Structures are given as C-alpha cells and as structure tokens.
PDB file of C-alpha atoms in Angstrom:
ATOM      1  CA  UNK A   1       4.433  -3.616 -16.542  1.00 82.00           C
ATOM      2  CA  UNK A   2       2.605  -5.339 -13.479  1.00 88.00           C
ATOM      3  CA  UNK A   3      -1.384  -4.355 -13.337  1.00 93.00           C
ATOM      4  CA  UNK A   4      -3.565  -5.103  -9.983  1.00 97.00           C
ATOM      5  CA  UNK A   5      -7.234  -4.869 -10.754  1.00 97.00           C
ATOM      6  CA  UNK A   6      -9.919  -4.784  -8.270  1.00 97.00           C
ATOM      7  CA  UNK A   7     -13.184  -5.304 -10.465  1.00 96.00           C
ATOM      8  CA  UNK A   8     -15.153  -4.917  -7.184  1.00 96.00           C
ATOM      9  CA  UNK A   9     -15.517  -1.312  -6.231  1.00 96.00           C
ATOM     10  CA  UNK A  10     -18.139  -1.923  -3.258  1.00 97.00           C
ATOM     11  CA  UNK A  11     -19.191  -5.284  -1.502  1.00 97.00           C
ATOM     12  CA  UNK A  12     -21.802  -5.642   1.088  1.00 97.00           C
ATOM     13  CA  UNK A  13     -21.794  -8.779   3.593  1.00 98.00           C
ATOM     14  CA  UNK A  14     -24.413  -9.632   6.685  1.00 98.00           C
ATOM     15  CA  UNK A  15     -22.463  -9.769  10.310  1.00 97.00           C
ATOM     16  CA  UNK A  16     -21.489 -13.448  10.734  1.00 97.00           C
ATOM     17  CA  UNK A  17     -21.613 -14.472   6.779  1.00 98.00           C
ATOM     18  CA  UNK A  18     -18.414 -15.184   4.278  1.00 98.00           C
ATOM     19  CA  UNK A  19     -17.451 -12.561   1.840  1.00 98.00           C
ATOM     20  CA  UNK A  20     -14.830 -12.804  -1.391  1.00 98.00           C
ATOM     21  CA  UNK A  21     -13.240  -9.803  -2.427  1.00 98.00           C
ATOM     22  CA  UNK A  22     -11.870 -10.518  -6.358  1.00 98.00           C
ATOM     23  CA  UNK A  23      -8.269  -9.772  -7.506  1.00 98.00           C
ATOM     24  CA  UNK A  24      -6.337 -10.420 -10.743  1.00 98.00           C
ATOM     25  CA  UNK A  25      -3.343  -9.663 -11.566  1.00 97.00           C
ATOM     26  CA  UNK A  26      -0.626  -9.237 -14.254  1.00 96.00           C
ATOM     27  CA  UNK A  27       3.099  -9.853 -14.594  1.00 93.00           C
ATOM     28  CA  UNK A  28       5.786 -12.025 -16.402  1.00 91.00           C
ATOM     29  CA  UNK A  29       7.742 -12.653 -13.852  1.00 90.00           C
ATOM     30  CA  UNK A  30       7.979 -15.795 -11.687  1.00 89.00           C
ATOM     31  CA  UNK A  31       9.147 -14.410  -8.437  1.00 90.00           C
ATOM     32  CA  UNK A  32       6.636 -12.206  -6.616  1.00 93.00           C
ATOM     33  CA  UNK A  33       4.353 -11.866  -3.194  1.00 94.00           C
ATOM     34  CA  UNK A  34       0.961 -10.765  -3.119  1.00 96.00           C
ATOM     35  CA  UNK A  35      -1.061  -9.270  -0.174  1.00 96.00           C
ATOM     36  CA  UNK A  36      -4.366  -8.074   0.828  1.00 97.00           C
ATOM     37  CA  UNK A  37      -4.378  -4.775   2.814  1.00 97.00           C
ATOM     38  CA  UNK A  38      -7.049  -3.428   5.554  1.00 97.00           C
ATOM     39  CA  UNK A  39      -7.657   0.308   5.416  1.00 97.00           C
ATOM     40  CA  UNK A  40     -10.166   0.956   8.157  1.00 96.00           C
ATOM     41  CA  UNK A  41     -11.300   4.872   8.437  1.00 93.00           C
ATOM     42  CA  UNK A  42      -8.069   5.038  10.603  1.00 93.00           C
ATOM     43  CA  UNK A  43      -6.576   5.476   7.296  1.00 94.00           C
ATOM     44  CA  UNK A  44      -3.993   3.496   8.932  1.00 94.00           C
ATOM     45  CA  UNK A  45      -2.957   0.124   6.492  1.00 95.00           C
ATOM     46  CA  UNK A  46      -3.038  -3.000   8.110  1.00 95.00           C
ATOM     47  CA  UNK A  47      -1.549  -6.467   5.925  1.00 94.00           C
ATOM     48  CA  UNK A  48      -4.017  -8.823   6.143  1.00 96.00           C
ATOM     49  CA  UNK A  49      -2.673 -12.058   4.465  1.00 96.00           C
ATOM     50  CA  UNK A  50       0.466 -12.125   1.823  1.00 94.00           C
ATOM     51  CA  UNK A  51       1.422 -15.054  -0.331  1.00 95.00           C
ATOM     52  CA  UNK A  52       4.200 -16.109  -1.959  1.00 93.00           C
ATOM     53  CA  UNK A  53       3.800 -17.219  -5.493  1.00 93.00           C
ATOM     54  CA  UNK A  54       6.230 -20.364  -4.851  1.00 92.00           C
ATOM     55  CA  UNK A  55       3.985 -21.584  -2.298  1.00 92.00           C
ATOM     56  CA  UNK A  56       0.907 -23.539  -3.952  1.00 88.00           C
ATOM     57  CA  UNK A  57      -0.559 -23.486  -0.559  1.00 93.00           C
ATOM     58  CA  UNK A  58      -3.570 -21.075  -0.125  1.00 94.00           C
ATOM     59  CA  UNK A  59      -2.342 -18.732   2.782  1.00 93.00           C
ATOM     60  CA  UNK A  60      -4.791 -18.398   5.977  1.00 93.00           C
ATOM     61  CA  UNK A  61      -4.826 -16.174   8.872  1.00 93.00           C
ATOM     62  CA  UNK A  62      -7.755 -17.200  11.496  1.00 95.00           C
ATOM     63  CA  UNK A  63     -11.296 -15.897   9.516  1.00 97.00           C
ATOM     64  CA  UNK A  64      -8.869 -14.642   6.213  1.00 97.00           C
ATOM     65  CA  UNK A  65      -8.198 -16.625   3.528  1.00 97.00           C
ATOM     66  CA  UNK A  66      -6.965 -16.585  -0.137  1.00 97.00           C
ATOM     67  CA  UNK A  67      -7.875 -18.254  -2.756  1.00 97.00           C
ATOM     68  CA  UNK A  68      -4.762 -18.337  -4.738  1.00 97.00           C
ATOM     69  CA  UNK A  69      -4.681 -19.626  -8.415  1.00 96.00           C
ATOM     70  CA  UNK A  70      -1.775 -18.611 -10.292  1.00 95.00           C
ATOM     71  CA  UNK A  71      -2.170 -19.877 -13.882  1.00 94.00           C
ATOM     72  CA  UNK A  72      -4.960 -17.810 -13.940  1.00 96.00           C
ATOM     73  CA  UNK A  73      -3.436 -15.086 -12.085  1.00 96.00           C
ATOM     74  CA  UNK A  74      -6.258 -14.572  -9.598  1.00 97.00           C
ATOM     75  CA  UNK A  75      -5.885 -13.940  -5.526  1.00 97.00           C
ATOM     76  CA  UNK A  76      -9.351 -13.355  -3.854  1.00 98.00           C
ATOM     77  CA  UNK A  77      -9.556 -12.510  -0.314  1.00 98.00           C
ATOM     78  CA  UNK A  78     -12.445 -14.507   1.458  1.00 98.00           C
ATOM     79  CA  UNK A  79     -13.405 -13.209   5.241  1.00 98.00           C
ATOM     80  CA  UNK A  80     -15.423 -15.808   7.232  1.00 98.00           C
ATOM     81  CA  UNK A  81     -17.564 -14.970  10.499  1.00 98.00           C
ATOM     82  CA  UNK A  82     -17.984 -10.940   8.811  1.00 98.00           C
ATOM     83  CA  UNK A  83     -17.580  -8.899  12.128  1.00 97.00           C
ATOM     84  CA  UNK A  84     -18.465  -5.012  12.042  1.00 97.00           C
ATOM     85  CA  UNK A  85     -14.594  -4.176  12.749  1.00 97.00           C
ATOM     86  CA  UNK A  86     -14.399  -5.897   9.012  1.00 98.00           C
ATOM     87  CA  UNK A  87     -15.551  -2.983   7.788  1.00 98.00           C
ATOM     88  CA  UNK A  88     -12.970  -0.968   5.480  1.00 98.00           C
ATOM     89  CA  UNK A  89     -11.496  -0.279   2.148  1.00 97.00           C
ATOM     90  CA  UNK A  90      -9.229  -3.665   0.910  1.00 98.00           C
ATOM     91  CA  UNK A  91      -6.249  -3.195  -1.503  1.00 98.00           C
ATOM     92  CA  UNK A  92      -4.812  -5.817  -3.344  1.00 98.00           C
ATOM     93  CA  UNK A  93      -1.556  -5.547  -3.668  1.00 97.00           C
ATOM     94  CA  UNK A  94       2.087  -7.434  -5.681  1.00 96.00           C
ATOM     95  CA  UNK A  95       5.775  -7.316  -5.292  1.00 94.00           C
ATOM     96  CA  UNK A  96       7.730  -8.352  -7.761  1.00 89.00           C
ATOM     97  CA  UNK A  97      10.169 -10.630  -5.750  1.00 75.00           C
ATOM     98  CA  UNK A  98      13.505  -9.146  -6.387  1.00 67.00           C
ATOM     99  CA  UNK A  99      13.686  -4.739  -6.081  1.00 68.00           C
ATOM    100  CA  UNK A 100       9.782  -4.933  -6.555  1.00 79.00           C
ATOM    101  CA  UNK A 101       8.172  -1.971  -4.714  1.00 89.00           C
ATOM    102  CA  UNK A 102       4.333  -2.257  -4.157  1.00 94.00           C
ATOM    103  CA  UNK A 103       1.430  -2.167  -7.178  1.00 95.00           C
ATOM    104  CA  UNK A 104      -1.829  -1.717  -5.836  1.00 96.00           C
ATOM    105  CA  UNK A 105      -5.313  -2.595  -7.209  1.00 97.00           C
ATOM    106  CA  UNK A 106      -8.177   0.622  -6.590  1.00 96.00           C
ATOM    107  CA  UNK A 107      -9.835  -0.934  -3.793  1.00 97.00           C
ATOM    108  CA  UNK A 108     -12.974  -3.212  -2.780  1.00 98.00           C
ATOM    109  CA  UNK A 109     -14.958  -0.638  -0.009  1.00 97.00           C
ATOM    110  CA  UNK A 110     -16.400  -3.526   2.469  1.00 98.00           C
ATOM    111  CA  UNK A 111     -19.639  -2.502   4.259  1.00 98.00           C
ATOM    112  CA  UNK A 112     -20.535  -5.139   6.918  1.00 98.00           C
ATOM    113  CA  UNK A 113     -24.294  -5.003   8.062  1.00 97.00           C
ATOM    114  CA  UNK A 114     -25.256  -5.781  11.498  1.00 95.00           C
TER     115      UNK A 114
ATOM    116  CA  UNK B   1      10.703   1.477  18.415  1.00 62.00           C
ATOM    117  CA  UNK B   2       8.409   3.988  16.854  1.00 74.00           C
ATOM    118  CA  UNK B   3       7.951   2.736  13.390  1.00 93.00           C
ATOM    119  CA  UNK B   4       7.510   4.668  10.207  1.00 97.00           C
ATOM    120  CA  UNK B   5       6.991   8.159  11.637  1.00 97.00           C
ATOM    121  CA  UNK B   6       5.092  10.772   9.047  1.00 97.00           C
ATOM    122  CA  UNK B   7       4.451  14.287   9.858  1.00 97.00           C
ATOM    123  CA  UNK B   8       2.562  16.617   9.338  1.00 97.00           C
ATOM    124  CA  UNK B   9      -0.655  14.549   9.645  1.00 96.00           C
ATOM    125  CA  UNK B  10      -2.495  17.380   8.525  1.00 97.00           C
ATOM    126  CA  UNK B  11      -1.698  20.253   5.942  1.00 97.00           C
ATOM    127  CA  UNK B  12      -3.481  22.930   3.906  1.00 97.00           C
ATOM    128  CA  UNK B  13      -1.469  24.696   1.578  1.00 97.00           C
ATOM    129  CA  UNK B  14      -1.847  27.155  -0.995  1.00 97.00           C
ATOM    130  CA  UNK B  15      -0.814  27.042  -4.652  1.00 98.00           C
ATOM    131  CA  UNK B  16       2.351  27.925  -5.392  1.00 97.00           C
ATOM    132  CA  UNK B  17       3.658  27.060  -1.727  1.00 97.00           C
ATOM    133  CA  UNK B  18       6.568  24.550  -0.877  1.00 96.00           C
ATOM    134  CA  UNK B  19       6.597  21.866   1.652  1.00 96.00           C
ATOM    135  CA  UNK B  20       7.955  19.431   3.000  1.00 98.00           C
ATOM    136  CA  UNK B  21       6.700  16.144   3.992  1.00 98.00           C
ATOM    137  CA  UNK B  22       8.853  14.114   6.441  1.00 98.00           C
ATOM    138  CA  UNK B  23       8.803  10.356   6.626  1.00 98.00           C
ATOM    139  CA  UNK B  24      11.569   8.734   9.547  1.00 97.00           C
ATOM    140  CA  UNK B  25      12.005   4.906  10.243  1.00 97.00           C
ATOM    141  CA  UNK B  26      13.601   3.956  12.866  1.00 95.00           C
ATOM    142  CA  UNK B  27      14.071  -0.321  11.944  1.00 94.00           C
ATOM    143  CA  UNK B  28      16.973   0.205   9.888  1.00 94.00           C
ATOM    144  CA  UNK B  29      15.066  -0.382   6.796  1.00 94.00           C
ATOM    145  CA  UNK B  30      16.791   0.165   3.162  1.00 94.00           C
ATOM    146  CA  UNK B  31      13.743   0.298   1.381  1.00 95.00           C
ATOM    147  CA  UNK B  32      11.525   3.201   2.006  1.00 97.00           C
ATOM    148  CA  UNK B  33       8.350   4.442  -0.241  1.00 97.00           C
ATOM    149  CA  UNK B  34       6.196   7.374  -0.905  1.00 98.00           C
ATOM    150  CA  UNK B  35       2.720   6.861  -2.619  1.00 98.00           C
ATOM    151  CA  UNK B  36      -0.357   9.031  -2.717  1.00 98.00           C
ATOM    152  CA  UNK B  37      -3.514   7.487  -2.506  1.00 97.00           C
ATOM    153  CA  UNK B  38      -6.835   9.324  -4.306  1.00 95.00           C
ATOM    154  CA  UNK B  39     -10.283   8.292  -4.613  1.00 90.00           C
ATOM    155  CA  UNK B  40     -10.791   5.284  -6.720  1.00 88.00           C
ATOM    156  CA  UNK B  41      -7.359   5.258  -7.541  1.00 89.00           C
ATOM    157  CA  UNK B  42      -5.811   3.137  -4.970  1.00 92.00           C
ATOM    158  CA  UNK B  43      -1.952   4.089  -3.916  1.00 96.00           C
ATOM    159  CA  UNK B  44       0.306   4.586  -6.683  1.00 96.00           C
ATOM    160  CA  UNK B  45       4.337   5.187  -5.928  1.00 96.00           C
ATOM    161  CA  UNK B  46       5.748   8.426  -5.976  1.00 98.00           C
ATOM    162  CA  UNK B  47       9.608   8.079  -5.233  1.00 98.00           C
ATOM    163  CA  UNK B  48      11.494   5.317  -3.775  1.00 96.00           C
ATOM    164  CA  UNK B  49      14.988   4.754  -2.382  1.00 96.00           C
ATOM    165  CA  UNK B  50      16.736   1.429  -1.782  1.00 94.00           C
ATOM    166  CA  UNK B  51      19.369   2.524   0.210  1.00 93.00           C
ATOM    167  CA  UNK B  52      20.802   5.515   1.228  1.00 94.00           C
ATOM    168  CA  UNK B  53      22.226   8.424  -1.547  1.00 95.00           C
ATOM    169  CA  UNK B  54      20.126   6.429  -4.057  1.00 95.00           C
ATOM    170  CA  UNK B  55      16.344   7.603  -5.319  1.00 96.00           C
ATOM    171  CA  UNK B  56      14.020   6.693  -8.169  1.00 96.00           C
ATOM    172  CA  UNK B  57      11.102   8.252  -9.884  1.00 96.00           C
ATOM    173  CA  UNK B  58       7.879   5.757  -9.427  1.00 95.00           C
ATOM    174  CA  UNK B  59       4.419   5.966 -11.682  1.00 94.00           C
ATOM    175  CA  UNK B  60       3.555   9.701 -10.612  1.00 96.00           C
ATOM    176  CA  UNK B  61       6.909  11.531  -9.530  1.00 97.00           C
ATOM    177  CA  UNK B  62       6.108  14.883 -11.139  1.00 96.00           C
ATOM    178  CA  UNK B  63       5.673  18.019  -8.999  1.00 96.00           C
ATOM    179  CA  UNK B  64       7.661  15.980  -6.238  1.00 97.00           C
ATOM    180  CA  UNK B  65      11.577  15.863  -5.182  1.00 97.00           C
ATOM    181  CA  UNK B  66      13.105  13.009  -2.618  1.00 97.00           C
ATOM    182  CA  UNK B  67      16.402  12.968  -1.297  1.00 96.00           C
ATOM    183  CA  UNK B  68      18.014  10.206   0.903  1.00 97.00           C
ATOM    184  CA  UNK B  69      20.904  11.287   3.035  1.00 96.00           C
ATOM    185  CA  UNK B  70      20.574   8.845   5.622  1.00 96.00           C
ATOM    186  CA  UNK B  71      18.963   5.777   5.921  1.00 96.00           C
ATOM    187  CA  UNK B  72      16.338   6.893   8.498  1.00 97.00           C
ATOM    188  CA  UNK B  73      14.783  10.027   6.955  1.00 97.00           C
ATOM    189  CA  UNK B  74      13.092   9.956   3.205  1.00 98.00           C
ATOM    190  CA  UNK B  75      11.581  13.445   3.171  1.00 98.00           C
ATOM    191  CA  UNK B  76       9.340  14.531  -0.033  1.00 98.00           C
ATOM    192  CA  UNK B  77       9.304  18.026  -1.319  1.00 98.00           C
ATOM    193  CA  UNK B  78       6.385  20.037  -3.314  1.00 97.00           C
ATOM    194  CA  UNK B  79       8.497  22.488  -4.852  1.00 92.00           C
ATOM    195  CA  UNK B  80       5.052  24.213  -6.253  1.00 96.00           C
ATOM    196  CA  UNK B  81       1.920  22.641  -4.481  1.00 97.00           C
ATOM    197  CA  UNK B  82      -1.400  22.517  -6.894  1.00 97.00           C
ATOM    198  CA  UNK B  83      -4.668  21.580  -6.410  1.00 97.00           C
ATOM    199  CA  UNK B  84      -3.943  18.158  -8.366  1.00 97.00           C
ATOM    200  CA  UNK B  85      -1.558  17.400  -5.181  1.00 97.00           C
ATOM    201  CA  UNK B  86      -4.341  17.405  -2.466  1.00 98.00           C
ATOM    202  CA  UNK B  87      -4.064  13.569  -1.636  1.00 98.00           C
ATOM    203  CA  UNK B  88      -3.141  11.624   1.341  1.00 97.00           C
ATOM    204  CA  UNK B  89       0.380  10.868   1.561  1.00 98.00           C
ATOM    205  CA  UNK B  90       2.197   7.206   2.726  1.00 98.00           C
ATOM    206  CA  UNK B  91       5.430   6.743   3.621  1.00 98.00           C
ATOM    207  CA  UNK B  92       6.495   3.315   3.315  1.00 97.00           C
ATOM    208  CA  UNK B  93       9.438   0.878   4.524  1.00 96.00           C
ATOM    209  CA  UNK B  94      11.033  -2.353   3.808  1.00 93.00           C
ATOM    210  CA  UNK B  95      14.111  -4.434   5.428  1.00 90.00           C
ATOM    211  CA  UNK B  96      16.068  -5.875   2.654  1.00 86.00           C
ATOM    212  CA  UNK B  97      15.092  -9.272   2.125  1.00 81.00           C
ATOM    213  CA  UNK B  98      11.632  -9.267   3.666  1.00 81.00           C
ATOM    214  CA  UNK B  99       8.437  -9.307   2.122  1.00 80.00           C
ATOM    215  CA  UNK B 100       6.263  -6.969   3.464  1.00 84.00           C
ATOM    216  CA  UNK B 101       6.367  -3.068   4.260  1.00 92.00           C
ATOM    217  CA  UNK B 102       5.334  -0.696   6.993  1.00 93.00           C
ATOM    218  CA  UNK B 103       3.540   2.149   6.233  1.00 96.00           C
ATOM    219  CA  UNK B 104       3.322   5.415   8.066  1.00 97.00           C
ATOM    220  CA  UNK B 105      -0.105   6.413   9.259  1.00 96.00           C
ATOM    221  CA  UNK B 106      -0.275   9.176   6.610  1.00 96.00           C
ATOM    222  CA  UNK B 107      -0.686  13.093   5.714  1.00 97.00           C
ATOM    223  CA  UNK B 108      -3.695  14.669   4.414  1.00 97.00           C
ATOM    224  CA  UNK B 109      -2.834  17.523   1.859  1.00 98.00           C
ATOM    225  CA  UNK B 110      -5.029  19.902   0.864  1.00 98.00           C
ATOM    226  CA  UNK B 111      -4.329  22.259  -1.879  1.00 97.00           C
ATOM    227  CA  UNK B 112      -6.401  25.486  -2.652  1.00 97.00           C
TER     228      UNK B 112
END
C-alpha cells in the first residue's frame, strides 16, 4: 500500500525568507501525481503545486516550488518570499495514476513570523 | 457553477443519533470522495464512488454508509454517531481523467 509521511509536524519561517516543507513517499507503481495542499484556518483546501511523476521537471507556481526526486521518492515543497497569508497546515498528498483516490501525509503546521 | 457543495457545516450530535451528511457537485464529476480529517492524522478516505450505482469502502469506512444514485449527490450516513466520529468531514470530486480534486469546504461533527 502507498504511505505519505510528513516527518515535519511544525515549521517556523521569518516574513520574506525560503522555507522547505519535507515529504517522502511510498509506492510500486510507476504512474502517479503528487501535490502539496494549503489548509489555511478557512479549513478550506487549496492545491498548491501537483507533479506528475513522468515529468522530471521540478513543477513551479510563482514563490512554490518542488523539489522532486523520484528514485528517492522525496517531494519537498519550498515557499520563497514567506508572506503572513503563508501561514497554514500543508498536506502532502499522491494519486496513484490510474483509479488512485488521494493518500495524504499528517501535515507540516507553517507559522510565518512577521 | 457552485462547486462541491457540503452541508451541514456545522453539527452536534448525540450518541446513538443518525445523520446524514450531504455532499452535491455540480461539474459532472465521476469521482467523488469522503475523508475525515483528525488532529495529527491528516485526511484519510472514508468511501468513494467512481461513477454512479458504484461505492467502495476506503481506509476507515466503519460506522459510515454511502450510496450513489446519481452522479451529483454522494451523501454519507452515521447510522450510530460516537464520540470517535467527531471529525471534520470532506467531500471530494474528480472528472475522469484529470488529476486533481475539489474538495468541499467541510462539516464539523461533534459527538457527545
């Protein structure tokens, strides 16, 4: 069966500095997506960044980024220019690329200090 | 186009009560997801449903009955509620084919 861990429970980062959140994952198979998801106190959950395992090019959305390294099965989540809205609980999650539903990781709580 | 629509947002219940919690998407999605989500524990999947008429237990089904009649509604019952059921509640949805899903915004169940 497909594990997410999340070895990070709580992270602290300055307004305006970079941040990694850690991820590993794993599976056998060779088909699958991976994602990072936002979960301000909203509760609401926001995808951040995905990535395809076919694609050996790290995925970037404006300040996210992944670092993605799949022989060793690892997909951190780095967050450039830390702004206060940053400030929430990050999943890590995989989908296994054919009827795959979502596994999540426990969660990286993000405080961002001004 | 509304989403994935959950309701209640809110609930208190007392042991031994049934509910229902409702979960309607409107995007024509076959996929659709329930998970609770506890401290520490990230989300883990209740029930799913890839299409309509067909359901499947996830990693914590128990204490929990789905049904899909059509493809819009996904509705997940608490035959018995217990205090080991006060969670918060997403609904999720996916379109065949596509990578990512969209959740609901949630319900908060409380059990006493």
């Amino acid at each position: 069966a497909q594990t997410v861990t999340q070895s990070q429970p709580e992270m602290s980062v300055q307004e305006a500095e970079t941040v990694t959140l850690s991820c590993t994952y794993d599976t056998s198979e060779s088909d699958y997506y991976l994602f990072w998801y936002k979960q301000p106190p909203s509760r609401q959950m926001i995808l951040v960044i995905r990535q395809e395992a076919y694609k050996q090019q790290n995925a970037t959305e404006n300040r996210f980024s992944v670092n993605f390294q799949k022989a060793a099965k690892s997909f951190s989540l780095k967050i450039s220019d830390s702004q206060l809205g940053d400030a929430a609980m990050y999943f890590c999650a995989y989908r296994g690329g054919s009827q795959g539903n979502l596994i999540f990781g426990k969660g990286t709580k993000l405080s961002v200090k001004p | 186009n509304a989403g994935v629509t959950q309701t209640p947002k809110f609930q208190v219940l007392k042991t031994g009560q049934s509910m229902t919690l409702q979960c309607a998407q409107d995007m024509n999605h076959e996929y659709m997801s329930w998970y609770r989500q506890d401290p520490g524990m990230g989300l883990r999947l209740i029930h799913y449903s890839v299409g309509a008429g067909i359901t499947d237990q996830g990693e914590v089904p128990n204490g929990y009955n789905v049904s899909r009649s059509t493809t819009e509604d996904f509705p997940l019952r608490l035959l018995s509620a217990a205090p080991s059921q006060t969670s918060v509640y997403f609904c999720a949805s996916r379109k065949e084919g596509y990578y990512g899903y969209t959740f609901g915004s949630g319900t908060r169940l409380t059990v006493v």
